[in-house]
């Protein structure tokens, strides 16, 4: 059994073993469900990151790019990723 102490601010540190078992990482969102018997169920919510997050990160460092350069970069990346 894992235990934790509630701080004066109502915060709890989730024990490392629990974080590991549930694959909880910094920035993850959690859902708390109160069960009928007074128990608590903790669930990790799916990531809210959009699937294209970071796609243009390599282009964000340096000079600004216009819409045509962005469209071209997206087309090249998609062609490379989905080439058969």
XYZ file of N, CA and C in Angstrom:
252
model
N 0.845 -1.174 0.000
C 0.000 0.000 0.000
C 0.892 1.240 0.000
N 0.488 2.224 -0.796
C 1.203 3.493 -0.871
C 0.424 4.528 -0.070
N 1.118 5.392 0.630
C 0.452 6.438 1.399
C 1.058 7.793 1.060
N 0.293 8.849 1.345
C 0.759 10.215 1.136
C 0.081 11.112 2.157
N 0.693 12.238 2.437
C 0.168 13.185 3.410
C -0.366 14.408 2.669
N -1.507 14.931 3.112
C -2.103 16.126 2.525
C -1.482 17.352 3.197
N -1.030 18.317 2.386
C -0.440 19.537 2.941
C -1.539 20.509 3.362
N -1.150 21.604 4.003
C -2.120 22.622 4.429
C -2.811 23.271 3.235
N -2.210 23.179 2.051
C -2.807 23.730 0.830
C -3.660 22.698 0.094
N -3.814 21.517 0.680
C -4.625 20.479 0.051
C -3.888 19.720 -1.039
N -2.581 19.819 -1.052
C -1.788 19.150 -2.071
C -1.269 17.816 -1.557
N -1.113 16.880 -2.496
C -0.612 15.554 -2.175
C 0.462 15.201 -3.200
N 1.561 14.635 -2.731
C 2.572 14.116 -3.650
C 2.234 12.660 -3.917
N 2.038 12.335 -5.180
C 1.715 10.957 -5.549
C 2.994 10.140 -5.430
N 2.958 9.061 -4.666
C 4.168 8.259 -4.474
C 4.762 7.777 -5.797
N 6.091 7.702 -5.829
C 6.813 7.335 -7.043
C 6.313 6.014 -7.629
N 6.057 5.026 -6.786
C 5.586 3.734 -7.274
C 4.255 3.837 -8.001
N 3.367 4.673 -7.479
C 2.061 4.879 -8.114
C 2.239 5.613 -9.437
N 3.078 6.663 -9.429
C 3.340 7.397 -10.678
C 3.885 6.459 -11.741
N 4.776 5.574 -11.340
C 5.369 4.629 -12.281
C 4.307 3.664 -12.823
N 3.504 3.089 -11.929
C 2.484 2.124 -12.345
C 1.456 2.733 -13.291
N 1.100 4.005 -13.065
C 0.094 4.668 -13.895
C 0.705 5.486 -15.027
N 2.031 5.440 -15.153
C 2.749 6.223 -16.182
C 2.389 7.705 -16.095
N 2.381 8.224 -14.874
C 2.081 9.639 -14.652
C 3.384 10.422 -14.709
N 3.379 11.470 -15.534
C 4.550 12.321 -15.685
C 4.178 13.763 -15.383
N 5.182 14.590 -15.186
C 4.970 16.007 -14.936
C 4.116 16.604 -16.057
N 3.098 17.355 -15.683
C 2.228 17.995 -16.664
C 1.009 17.165 -17.050
N 0.972 15.885 -16.676
C -0.191 15.055 -16.984
C -1.402 15.554 -16.209
N -2.568 15.301 -16.771
C -3.822 15.657 -16.099
C -4.427 14.387 -15.503
N -5.008 14.537 -14.324
C -5.579 13.406 -13.609
C -7.055 13.651 -13.343
N -7.829 12.566 -13.280
C -9.250 12.640 -12.940
C -9.461 11.873 -11.642
N -10.243 12.445 -10.749
C -10.561 11.827 -9.465
C -12.038 11.455 -9.475
N -12.343 10.206 -9.209
C -13.725 9.748 -9.120
C -13.984 9.248 -7.705
N -15.045 9.751 -7.100
C -15.433 9.293 -5.771
C -16.377 8.108 -5.964
N -16.030 6.985 -5.377
C -16.847 5.787 -5.504
C -17.900 5.752 -4.406
N -18.952 4.963 -4.608
C -20.070 4.883 -3.677
C -19.677 4.457 -2.271
N -18.615 3.684 -2.154
C -18.195 3.197 -0.836
C -17.228 4.163 -0.143
N -17.080 5.369 -0.707
C -16.184 6.359 -0.108
C -14.769 6.262 -0.615
N -14.523 5.340 -1.522
C -13.194 5.187 -2.100
C -12.934 6.232 -3.169
N -11.715 6.275 -3.618
C -11.299 7.235 -4.633
C -10.632 6.482 -5.772
N -10.997 6.827 -6.986
C -10.368 6.236 -8.170
C -9.591 7.352 -8.866
N -8.338 7.082 -9.182
C -7.459 8.045 -9.836
C -7.167 7.547 -11.241
N -7.427 8.383 -12.234
C -7.176 8.025 -13.628
C -6.321 9.084 -14.296
N -5.378 8.639 -15.102
C -4.591 9.568 -15.920
C -5.381 9.837 -17.180
N -5.591 11.115 -17.503
C -6.331 11.478 -18.704
C -5.393 11.429 -19.912
N -5.960 11.154 -21.083
C -5.125 11.158 -22.291
C -4.520 12.536 -22.516
N -3.399 12.559 -23.163
C -2.712 13.814 -23.444
C -3.581 14.708 -24.309
N -3.601 15.988 -23.992
C -4.369 16.947 -24.767
C -3.524 17.569 -25.870
N -2.277 17.119 -26.001
C -1.409 17.683 -27.027
C -1.947 17.353 -28.401
N -2.040 18.353 -29.270
C -2.483 18.068 -30.631
C -1.461 17.185 -31.345
N -1.901 16.355 -32.294
C -0.985 15.432 -32.955
C 0.123 16.121 -33.743
N -0.060 17.383 -34.082
C 0.953 18.093 -34.861
C 1.857 18.962 -33.993
N 1.707 18.853 -32.657
C 2.510 19.676 -31.762
C 4.001 19.426 -32.017
N 4.739 20.498 -32.165
C 6.173 20.396 -32.368
C 6.584 20.188 -33.812
N 5.611 20.057 -34.705
C 5.911 19.775 -36.104
C 6.825 20.829 -36.723
N 6.625 22.075 -36.351
C 7.403 23.162 -36.944
C 8.473 23.716 -36.002
N 8.777 22.983 -34.942
C 9.723 23.471 -33.947
C 11.073 23.820 -34.565
N 11.526 22.998 -35.506
C 12.834 23.260 -36.113
C 12.841 24.558 -36.912
N 11.660 25.031 -37.308
C 11.575 26.261 -38.087
C 11.345 27.489 -37.220
N 11.088 27.297 -35.914
C 10.780 28.426 -35.049
C 12.029 29.157 -34.576
N 13.188 28.564 -34.765
C 14.429 29.214 -34.358
C 15.057 29.839 -35.599
N 15.163 31.126 -35.587
C 15.758 31.804 -36.731
C 14.790 32.818 -37.308
N 14.981 33.154 -38.571
C 14.142 34.192 -39.186
C 12.682 33.738 -39.305
N 11.783 34.710 -39.304
C 10.355 34.394 -39.440
C 10.083 33.818 -40.822
N 9.070 32.985 -40.903
C 8.704 32.361 -42.184
C 7.309 32.808 -42.570
N 7.045 32.813 -43.876
C 5.716 33.221 -44.331
C 4.836 31.984 -44.535
N 3.582 32.221 -44.886
C 2.609 31.133 -45.026
C 3.042 30.100 -46.066
N 3.615 30.550 -47.144
C 4.028 29.611 -48.198
C 5.142 28.683 -47.704
N 6.067 29.207 -46.943
C 7.129 28.372 -46.386
C 6.560 27.347 -45.403
N 5.561 27.759 -44.643
C 4.923 26.833 -43.700
C 4.204 25.727 -44.460
N 3.436 26.098 -45.483
C 2.729 25.080 -46.283
C 3.716 24.113 -46.925
N 4.821 24.624 -47.424
C 5.836 23.788 -48.053
C 6.455 22.825 -47.041
N 6.761 23.336 -45.843
C 7.345 22.486 -44.803
C 6.376 21.385 -44.393
N 5.090 21.739 -44.249
C 4.083 20.728 -43.895
C 3.964 19.672 -44.979
N 3.948 20.111 -46.236
C 3.831 19.163 -47.351
C 5.033 18.226 -47.402
N 6.231 18.765 -47.206
C 7.430 17.928 -47.220
C 7.414 16.926 -46.078
N 7.031 17.379 -44.900
C 7.004 16.491 -43.724
C 5.972 15.392 -43.903
N 4.777 15.759 -44.413
C 3.728 14.771 -44.636
C 4.142 13.774 -45.698
N 4.786 14.248 -46.770
C 5.230 13.348 -47.843
C 6.264 12.353 -47.295
N 7.172 12.834 -46.458
C 8.185 11.952 -45.879
C 7.560 10.953 -44.914
N 6.639 11.437 -44.084
C 6.038 10.580 -43.068
C 5.114 9.523 -43.665
N 4.365 9.879 -44.697
C 3.363 8.981 -45.244
C 3.765 8.380 -46.596
N 5.031 8.502 -46.965
C 5.490 7.907 -48.235
C 5.363 6.398 -48.176
N 4.958 5.817 -49.240
C 4.794 4.353 -49.271
C 5.751 3.750 -50.223
